[in-house]
Amino acid sequence: MRRILASVVGVMAASVAYAAPVKGSDEATQIRWTRYGVPHIKAADERGLGYGIGYAYAKDNLCLLADEVITARGERARFFGREGQSSAELDNVSSDFFFRWLNGDAALAAFWDAQSEPVRGLLSGYAKGFNRYLRETPFVEQPVACRGQAWLRPISERDLVGLTRRLLVEGGIGRFAQAMLAAAPPGRQDARVSTADPGFALATRNWNDFALQRGSNALAIGAERSSNGHGMLLANPHFPWSGALRFYQLHLTIPGRMDVMGAALPGLPVVNIGFNRSLAWTHTVDTSSHFTLHRLQLDPTDPTRYRVEGQPETLRKRTLSIEVREADGRLGTLEHDIYLSRFGPLVKWPGLLDWSADQAFALHDANLDNTRVLQQWLEMDQADSLATFRAAVERVQGIPWVNTLAVDDQGTALYMNASVVPEIAPPALASCVDPAFAEKGLPVLDGSRSECEWSHETGAAQPGIVPANRLPVLQRRDFVQNSNDSAWLSNPAEPLVGYSPLQSREGGELGMRARFTLQRLAAHEAAPLDEAFLKGLVDGNQVHLAELLETDLSQLCSAHKGDMHSACDAIMQWSRRADGSPGWLYFQAFAERFLEIEKAWRVPFDPQDPLRTPRGIALEKTDVAAQVRAALEIAKREVDASPALKWAQEGALQVAVRGNRRLAIPGGEGELGVYNAIQSRPNLQGQREVIGGSSYIQLVTFDSSGPKAQGLLTFSQSTNPASPHFLDQTEAFSRQRWHRLPFTDAEILADPQYRSLRLNE
C-alpha cells in the first residue's frame, strides 16, 4: 500500500511540475454523444477542450490508456512482472529499458518547454479530464481488465508527453528498440537481452515491413474528376486494432476558432485524420528515411572508442534501472547499459549491424528532436483553407513519418511528403552512403567523416532536417493518391522526380494497392467519380494480383489439373475478392509462393511502363512453369490439411474476436493488391484473428452547404466489453455498412442516440 501511495504522490508531483500556465475558462465543457458513441466536444478554450477529450476517452478506453501510460513510463515489469509484452510486442523488461531511455526527465521537460500555451492547455485539460472520470467512476463500474489494479492511476501532462514521444519514434529508433538494447562491446553482451531470443528475432527480422503493418490508402479527387465539381477524399489508414496506435473518433469545437471532426491516437488531444468545414485530409506511412545509421570506425585497442576525422571520441555509457516484480511478488531492480555516440545510441543486429573489434553502428533519429508534432496537428485542425493548411505544414514541419493528402471544398487536391527527413548534402550522398546496406533499405553513412553528418540548412524548422521547400509536393485539380509508395507517381501525369533517395525514389516498382487505384482511375477516366466509386475501392475487396494472374493461372489449371482439381476449381470459381471463401484461401497460399519465384513474371517490371508491369506468368519458361505448378500443388496440400478450409467453407475464415462473438471480417493482405488491407494471425482453431488493417475509414465530399462525411471505425470506439460501443461499428464493418457522420449542430441534435453532458473543472 505504501508503494501504491508513493506512486500516486509521484504522479501528482509530476503533474505539478508540468502545470500549464493556460488559465481555465469558467464556461463548462459540453460533450454531446451521437450514434456509435462518438463524442462531439465543445469548449471555450484549449484547456476546456482537452478536459472533454480526456473525460470522453477515459469513458471508452480507461484501461487501454492506463496500460499505454505504464509502457511509456517504463513500468511494465514493475506492475506485470517479467512475463508478457507491450502492445508493440516488446517483452516487458526490454520495453521498460527502452522507454526509460526515451522518456527520461530531461527529454520530457524539453518537449514540454517547447510547447505553445494552447498545446499545454490541451495536455493539461486532457490529464484532468481523464483523472476526473477515474475519480468519479465507482469501483464496480470500472472495466474488468483494470478494475482495482495498482497501475490504474491518475495521469499527468508528463505521461501524455511520453505517449507523444512514443508515437514520434515509431518510424525510427522505435523499430530498433531490441537492437539498441542488444548493443554491447564484444564479449560484454548482457544475458538479459539475448539476440538469440525469439522476441528479438520477431522485433528485427521484418523491420522494413513498417509501412505494411502501419500502412494506408488515400485518394483525393479534385474538381476535374469529381461528379459535383467539389473535392472528395477517401481516407483508409491501416493501423493496429489495439494498443498505442488505435484510433478514436471525436469532434472538437472551440467556437470561432476550430470545428474539426475525425480520429485521434490515444493520448493525443488533437484530430490526426479528419475534416472541417473547408477541407479534409488524411495520412499514409511514407517511404522516406527518418533516421540514418552511422558506421563507427573503432579504436582497435578499445571497442568503446571511435574516430571522427582521425580524432578519438569515447562512447558514453548510460546505465538504466528498472523495477521488476518477481514471481513471488517481491520487487527487485535490474540494470542495463546502453552506449551513446555523438550521433545517437548504438544498435546491433547479428549478421547485419554487428559490433566487432573494428566497427559498430549508431542510429540518429530525426524525430527525437521533433517537439512540434502537436502544434502541427493543432494548426492543421484550425486551417480554414487549403492554402492555410499547406502553409502550416511547411512552416511547422512537425509531421513525423507520414505523407499528407488533402482536398478542399473548391476541388483542389494536395499531396505532401512533408515529414521530418535528415538532410544530407548531395555530394555526401554519393560518397557517404554504403550501397550494400542501401540495397537492404538501410541508410548507412560513414561515421568517421564529418562531411557525412547531417547538414544544417536555412529555412528548416529543426537543425539537420530537409527544409519544406525541398520536399515533394503536388497540387492538382484532378487527383492525387498514395498507398505507401514513394512520392514518384502520386499522379502519373506529373511525376515527382529529382529528390534525394532519403526523401523519395523514382523508377521503382509500385505496390499492388497503388496499381489497383491507378488502374481503376484510368478505367473510369471518361466518367465523373462519386461516393460509390470511392467506397467501392474499399468494400469491393478486389484482389489485384489475382486479376494480373487470372488468364495464365487458368491456363495452368486447364493443362495440369490432375490432383489439383479441387484447388483449381475453387480458384477458377472464386470471385477475385478477399471474401474468406475457399478459392481465396487457396489463392493466398499459392500467391505467397508465387511471389518468391525468381523471374516468374512474363512481363517484368519496366520503369518506363510502371502502371502495367509486372504482369502475367512466364509459363513459356519450363523452369518457371514447373515452379509455379509446384507452388500450386504445395498450396493445395497445405490448405487441404488445414482446419482453415472448414472455416472458409463456413464463411468464417477471418474474424474479429469480441468476447464470445466472432465476426467475419472482409479484406486481406495489402501486398496482394487488396485495398481493404487487413492483417490477421492464425489461432489454434484455424481461424485468422484480425490484428490490424483498415481502421478509421473516412469518405468526405463537399457541396455548397459544407462537408458530407461517411465512414466508420472498424474496431469500434470502446475497448470495454461492457460498453454498448464495444462491437457496434465492428458489426457494421463486417456487413460493410458505412454511416453518415453528423457534423453540424442540426445533424448532431437530430441523431436518434443523442445525449449530452456538461462538465466544469
PDB file of N, CA and C in Angstrom, residues 631-674:
ATOM      1  N   ALA A 631       4.212 -24.665 -56.769  1.00  0.00           N
ATOM      2  CA  ALA A 631       3.647 -23.728 -55.790  1.00  0.00           C
ATOM      3  C   ALA A 631       2.159 -23.988 -55.601  1.00  0.00           C
ATOM      4  N   LEU A 632       1.462 -24.277 -56.698  1.00  0.00           N
ATOM      5  CA  LEU A 632       0.034 -24.566 -56.601  1.00  0.00           C
ATOM      6  C   LEU A 632      -0.213 -25.898 -55.903  1.00  0.00           C
ATOM      7  N   GLU A 633       0.612 -26.885 -56.197  1.00  0.00           N
ATOM      8  CA  GLU A 633       0.460 -28.194 -55.547  1.00  0.00           C
ATOM      9  C   GLU A 633       0.706 -28.100 -54.044  1.00  0.00           C
ATOM     10  N   ILE A 634       1.753 -27.366 -53.669  1.00  0.00           N
ATOM     11  CA  ILE A 634       2.054 -27.203 -52.241  1.00  0.00           C
ATOM     12  C   ILE A 634       0.933 -26.443 -51.549  1.00  0.00           C
ATOM     13  N   ALA A 635       0.427 -25.410 -52.219  1.00  0.00           N
ATOM     14  CA  ALA A 635      -0.669 -24.633 -51.641  1.00  0.00           C
ATOM     15  C   ALA A 635      -1.891 -25.509 -51.422  1.00  0.00           C
ATOM     16  N   LYS A 636      -2.177 -26.372 -52.392  1.00  0.00           N
ATOM     17  CA  LYS A 636      -3.330 -27.269 -52.252  1.00  0.00           C
ATOM     18  C   LYS A 636      -3.165 -28.198 -51.057  1.00  0.00           C
ATOM     19  N   ARG A 637      -1.990 -28.843 -50.953  1.00  0.00           N
ATOM     20  CA  ARG A 637      -1.766 -29.767 -49.842  1.00  0.00           C
ATOM     21  C   ARG A 637      -1.862 -29.047 -48.503  1.00  0.00           C
ATOM     22  N   GLU A 638      -1.293 -27.856 -48.445  1.00  0.00           N
ATOM     23  CA  GLU A 638      -1.306 -27.097 -47.192  1.00  0.00           C
ATOM     24  C   GLU A 638      -2.727 -26.739 -46.782  1.00  0.00           C
ATOM     25  N   VAL A 639      -3.510 -26.245 -47.731  1.00  0.00           N
ATOM     26  CA  VAL A 639      -4.879 -25.830 -47.405  1.00  0.00           C
ATOM     27  C   VAL A 639      -5.748 -27.034 -47.076  1.00  0.00           C
ATOM     28  N   ASP A 640      -5.603 -28.110 -47.865  1.00  0.00           N
ATOM     29  CA  ASP A 640      -6.425 -29.301 -47.614  1.00  0.00           C
ATOM     30  C   ASP A 640      -6.194 -29.870 -46.222  1.00  0.00           C
ATOM     31  N   ALA A 641      -4.975 -29.739 -45.706  1.00  0.00           N
ATOM     32  CA  ALA A 641      -4.645 -30.289 -44.387  1.00  0.00           C
ATOM     33  C   ALA A 641      -4.922 -29.314 -43.262  1.00  0.00           C
ATOM     34  N   SER A 642      -5.373 -28.133 -43.592  1.00  0.00           N
ATOM     35  CA  SER A 642      -5.559 -27.092 -42.579  1.00  0.00           C
ATOM     36  C   SER A 642      -7.015 -26.985 -42.140  1.00  0.00           C
ATOM     37  N   PRO A 643      -7.227 -26.740 -40.831  1.00  0.00           N
ATOM     38  CA  PRO A 643      -8.607 -26.501 -40.385  1.00  0.00           C
ATOM     39  C   PRO A 643      -9.186 -25.207 -40.949  1.00  0.00           C
ATOM     40  N   ALA A 644      -8.310 -24.368 -41.541  1.00  0.00           N
ATOM     41  CA  ALA A 644      -8.798 -23.112 -42.118  1.00  0.00           C
ATOM     42  C   ALA A 644      -9.788 -23.367 -43.244  1.00  0.00           C
ATOM     43  N   LEU A 645      -9.635 -24.490 -43.967  1.00  0.00           N
ATOM     44  CA  LEU A 645     -10.540 -24.780 -45.086  1.00  0.00           C
ATOM     45  C   LEU A 645     -11.973 -24.929 -44.602  1.00  0.00           C
ATOM     46  N   LYS A 646     -12.149 -25.567 -43.458  1.00  0.00           N
ATOM     47  CA  LYS A 646     -13.502 -25.721 -42.901  1.00  0.00           C
ATOM     48  C   LYS A 646     -14.118 -24.355 -42.598  1.00  0.00           C
ATOM     49  N   TRP A 647     -13.300 -23.474 -42.008  1.00  0.00           N
ATOM     50  CA  TRP A 647     -13.826 -22.139 -41.687  1.00  0.00           C
ATOM     51  C   TRP A 647     -14.148 -21.362 -42.958  1.00  0.00           C
ATOM     52  N   ALA A 648     -13.315 -21.516 -43.994  1.00  0.00           N
ATOM     53  CA  ALA A 648     -13.590 -20.830 -45.262  1.00  0.00           C
ATOM     54  C   ALA A 648     -14.898 -21.332 -45.866  1.00  0.00           C
ATOM     55  N   GLN A 649     -15.128 -22.639 -45.774  1.00  0.00           N
ATOM     56  CA  GLN A 649     -16.368 -23.203 -46.309  1.00  0.00           C
ATOM     57  C   GLN A 649     -17.588 -22.706 -45.541  1.00  0.00           C
ATOM     58  N   GLU A 650     -17.373 -22.348 -44.277  1.00  0.00           N
ATOM     59  CA  GLU A 650     -18.471 -21.837 -43.444  1.00  0.00           C
ATOM     60  C   GLU A 650     -18.574 -20.316 -43.471  1.00  0.00           C
ATOM     61  N   GLY A 651     -17.653 -19.651 -44.202  1.00  0.00           N
ATOM     62  CA  GLY A 651     -17.698 -18.191 -44.294  1.00  0.00           C
ATOM     63  C   GLY A 651     -17.217 -17.492 -43.043  1.00  0.00           C
ATOM     64  N   ALA A 652     -16.342 -18.146 -42.278  1.00  0.00           N
ATOM     65  CA  ALA A 652     -15.851 -17.552 -41.026  1.00  0.00           C
ATOM     66  C   ALA A 652     -14.341 -17.718 -40.909  1.00  0.00           C
ATOM     67  N   LEU A 653     -13.638 -17.500 -42.008  1.00  0.00           N
ATOM     68  CA  LEU A 653     -12.187 -17.701 -42.000  1.00  0.00           C
ATOM     69  C   LEU A 653     -11.469 -16.602 -41.232  1.00  0.00           C
ATOM     70  N   GLN A 654     -11.765 -15.354 -41.550  1.00  0.00           N
ATOM     71  CA  GLN A 654     -11.101 -14.201 -40.926  1.00  0.00           C
ATOM     72  C   GLN A 654     -12.093 -13.493 -40.022  1.00  0.00           C
ATOM     73  N   VAL A 655     -11.744 -13.369 -38.739  1.00  0.00           N
ATOM     74  CA  VAL A 655     -12.731 -12.888 -37.774  1.00  0.00           C
ATOM     75  C   VAL A 655     -12.141 -11.863 -36.813  1.00  0.00           C
ATOM     76  N   ALA A 656     -13.015 -11.034 -36.298  1.00  0.00           N
ATOM     77  CA  ALA A 656     -12.700 -10.186 -35.159  1.00  0.00           C
ATOM     78  C   ALA A 656     -13.320 -10.841 -33.938  1.00  0.00           C
ATOM     79  N   VAL A 657     -12.515 -11.087 -32.924  1.00  0.00           N
ATOM     80  CA  VAL A 657     -12.992 -11.740 -31.709  1.00  0.00           C
ATOM     81  C   VAL A 657     -13.364 -10.671 -30.693  1.00  0.00           C
ATOM     82  N   ARG A 658     -14.597 -10.666 -30.263  1.00  0.00           N
ATOM     83  CA  ARG A 658     -15.096  -9.727 -29.263  1.00  0.00           C
ATOM     84  C   ARG A 658     -15.843 -10.521 -28.204  1.00  0.00           C
ATOM     85  N   GLY A 659     -15.148 -10.830 -27.101  1.00  0.00           N
ATOM     86  CA  GLY A 659     -15.752 -11.670 -26.076  1.00  0.00           C
ATOM     87  C   GLY A 659     -16.026 -13.047 -26.654  1.00  0.00           C
ATOM     88  N   ASN A 660     -17.283 -13.484 -26.611  1.00  0.00           N
ATOM     89  CA  ASN A 660     -17.636 -14.780 -27.190  1.00  0.00           C
ATOM     90  C   ASN A 660     -18.183 -14.640 -28.607  1.00  0.00           C
ATOM     91  N   ARG A 661     -18.081 -13.438 -29.180  1.00  0.00           N
ATOM     92  CA  ARG A 661     -18.535 -13.194 -30.550  1.00  0.00           C
ATOM     93  C   ARG A 661     -17.358 -13.282 -31.520  1.00  0.00           C
ATOM     94  N   ARG A 662     -17.619 -13.852 -32.671  1.00  0.00           N
ATOM     95  CA  ARG A 662     -16.628 -13.907 -33.738  1.00  0.00           C
ATOM     96  C   ARG A 662     -17.296 -13.374 -35.004  1.00  0.00           C
ATOM     97  N   LEU A 663     -16.872 -12.182 -35.413  1.00  0.00           N
ATOM     98  CA  LEU A 663     -17.479 -11.519 -36.544  1.00  0.00           C
ATOM     99  C   LEU A 663     -16.603 -11.693 -37.779  1.00  0.00           C
ATOM    100  N   ALA A 664     -17.180 -12.190 -38.863  1.00  0.00           N
ATOM    101  CA  ALA A 664     -16.434 -12.358 -40.113  1.00  0.00           C
ATOM    102  C   ALA A 664     -16.035 -10.987 -40.651  1.00  0.00           C
ATOM    103  N   ILE A 665     -14.763 -10.854 -41.011  1.00  0.00           N
ATOM    104  CA  ILE A 665     -14.230  -9.572 -41.463  1.00  0.00           C
ATOM    105  C   ILE A 665     -13.707  -9.709 -42.894  1.00  0.00           C
ATOM    106  N   PRO A 666     -14.160  -8.857 -43.812  1.00  0.00           N
ATOM    107  CA  PRO A 666     -13.656  -8.902 -45.188  1.00  0.00           C
ATOM    108  C   PRO A 666     -12.263  -8.281 -45.280  1.00  0.00           C
ATOM    109  N   GLY A 667     -11.604  -8.480 -46.424  1.00  0.00           N
ATOM    110  CA  GLY A 667     -10.300  -7.875 -46.651  1.00  0.00           C
ATOM    111  C   GLY A 667      -9.177  -8.896 -46.556  1.00  0.00           C
ATOM    112  N   GLY A 668      -7.973  -8.450 -46.916  1.00  0.00           N
ATOM    113  CA  GLY A 668      -6.830  -9.346 -46.895  1.00  0.00           C
ATOM    114  C   GLY A 668      -5.525  -8.602 -47.061  1.00  0.00           C
ATOM    115  N   GLU A 669      -4.461  -9.327 -47.353  1.00  0.00           N
ATOM    116  CA  GLU A 669      -3.122  -8.758 -47.387  1.00  0.00           C
ATOM    117  C   GLU A 669      -2.999  -7.676 -48.465  1.00  0.00           C
ATOM    118  N   GLY A 670      -2.542  -6.503 -48.044  1.00  0.00           N
ATOM    119  CA  GLY A 670      -2.382  -5.401 -48.975  1.00  0.00           C
ATOM    120  C   GLY A 670      -1.361  -5.668 -50.044  1.00  0.00           C
ATOM    121  N   GLU A 671      -0.343  -6.481 -49.755  1.00  0.00           N
ATOM    122  CA  GLU A 671       0.695  -6.757 -50.749  1.00  0.00           C
ATOM    123  C   GLU A 671       0.167  -7.575 -51.915  1.00  0.00           C
ATOM    124  N   LEU A 672      -1.026  -8.168 -51.761  1.00  0.00           N
ATOM    125  CA  LEU A 672      -1.661  -8.889 -52.862  1.00  0.00           C
ATOM    126  C   LEU A 672      -2.580  -7.983 -53.668  1.00  0.00           C
ATOM    127  N   GLY A 673      -2.601  -6.706 -53.312  1.00  0.00           N
ATOM    128  CA  GLY A 673      -3.423  -5.754 -54.046  1.00  0.00           C
ATOM    129  C   GLY A 673      -4.813  -5.586 -53.493  1.00  0.00           C
ATOM    130  N   VAL A 674      -5.018  -5.937 -52.218  1.00  0.00           N
ATOM    131  CA  VAL A 674      -6.313  -5.733 -51.577  1.00  0.00           C
ATOM    132  C   VAL A 674      -6.324  -4.340 -50.957  1.00  0.00           C
TER     133      VAL A 674
END
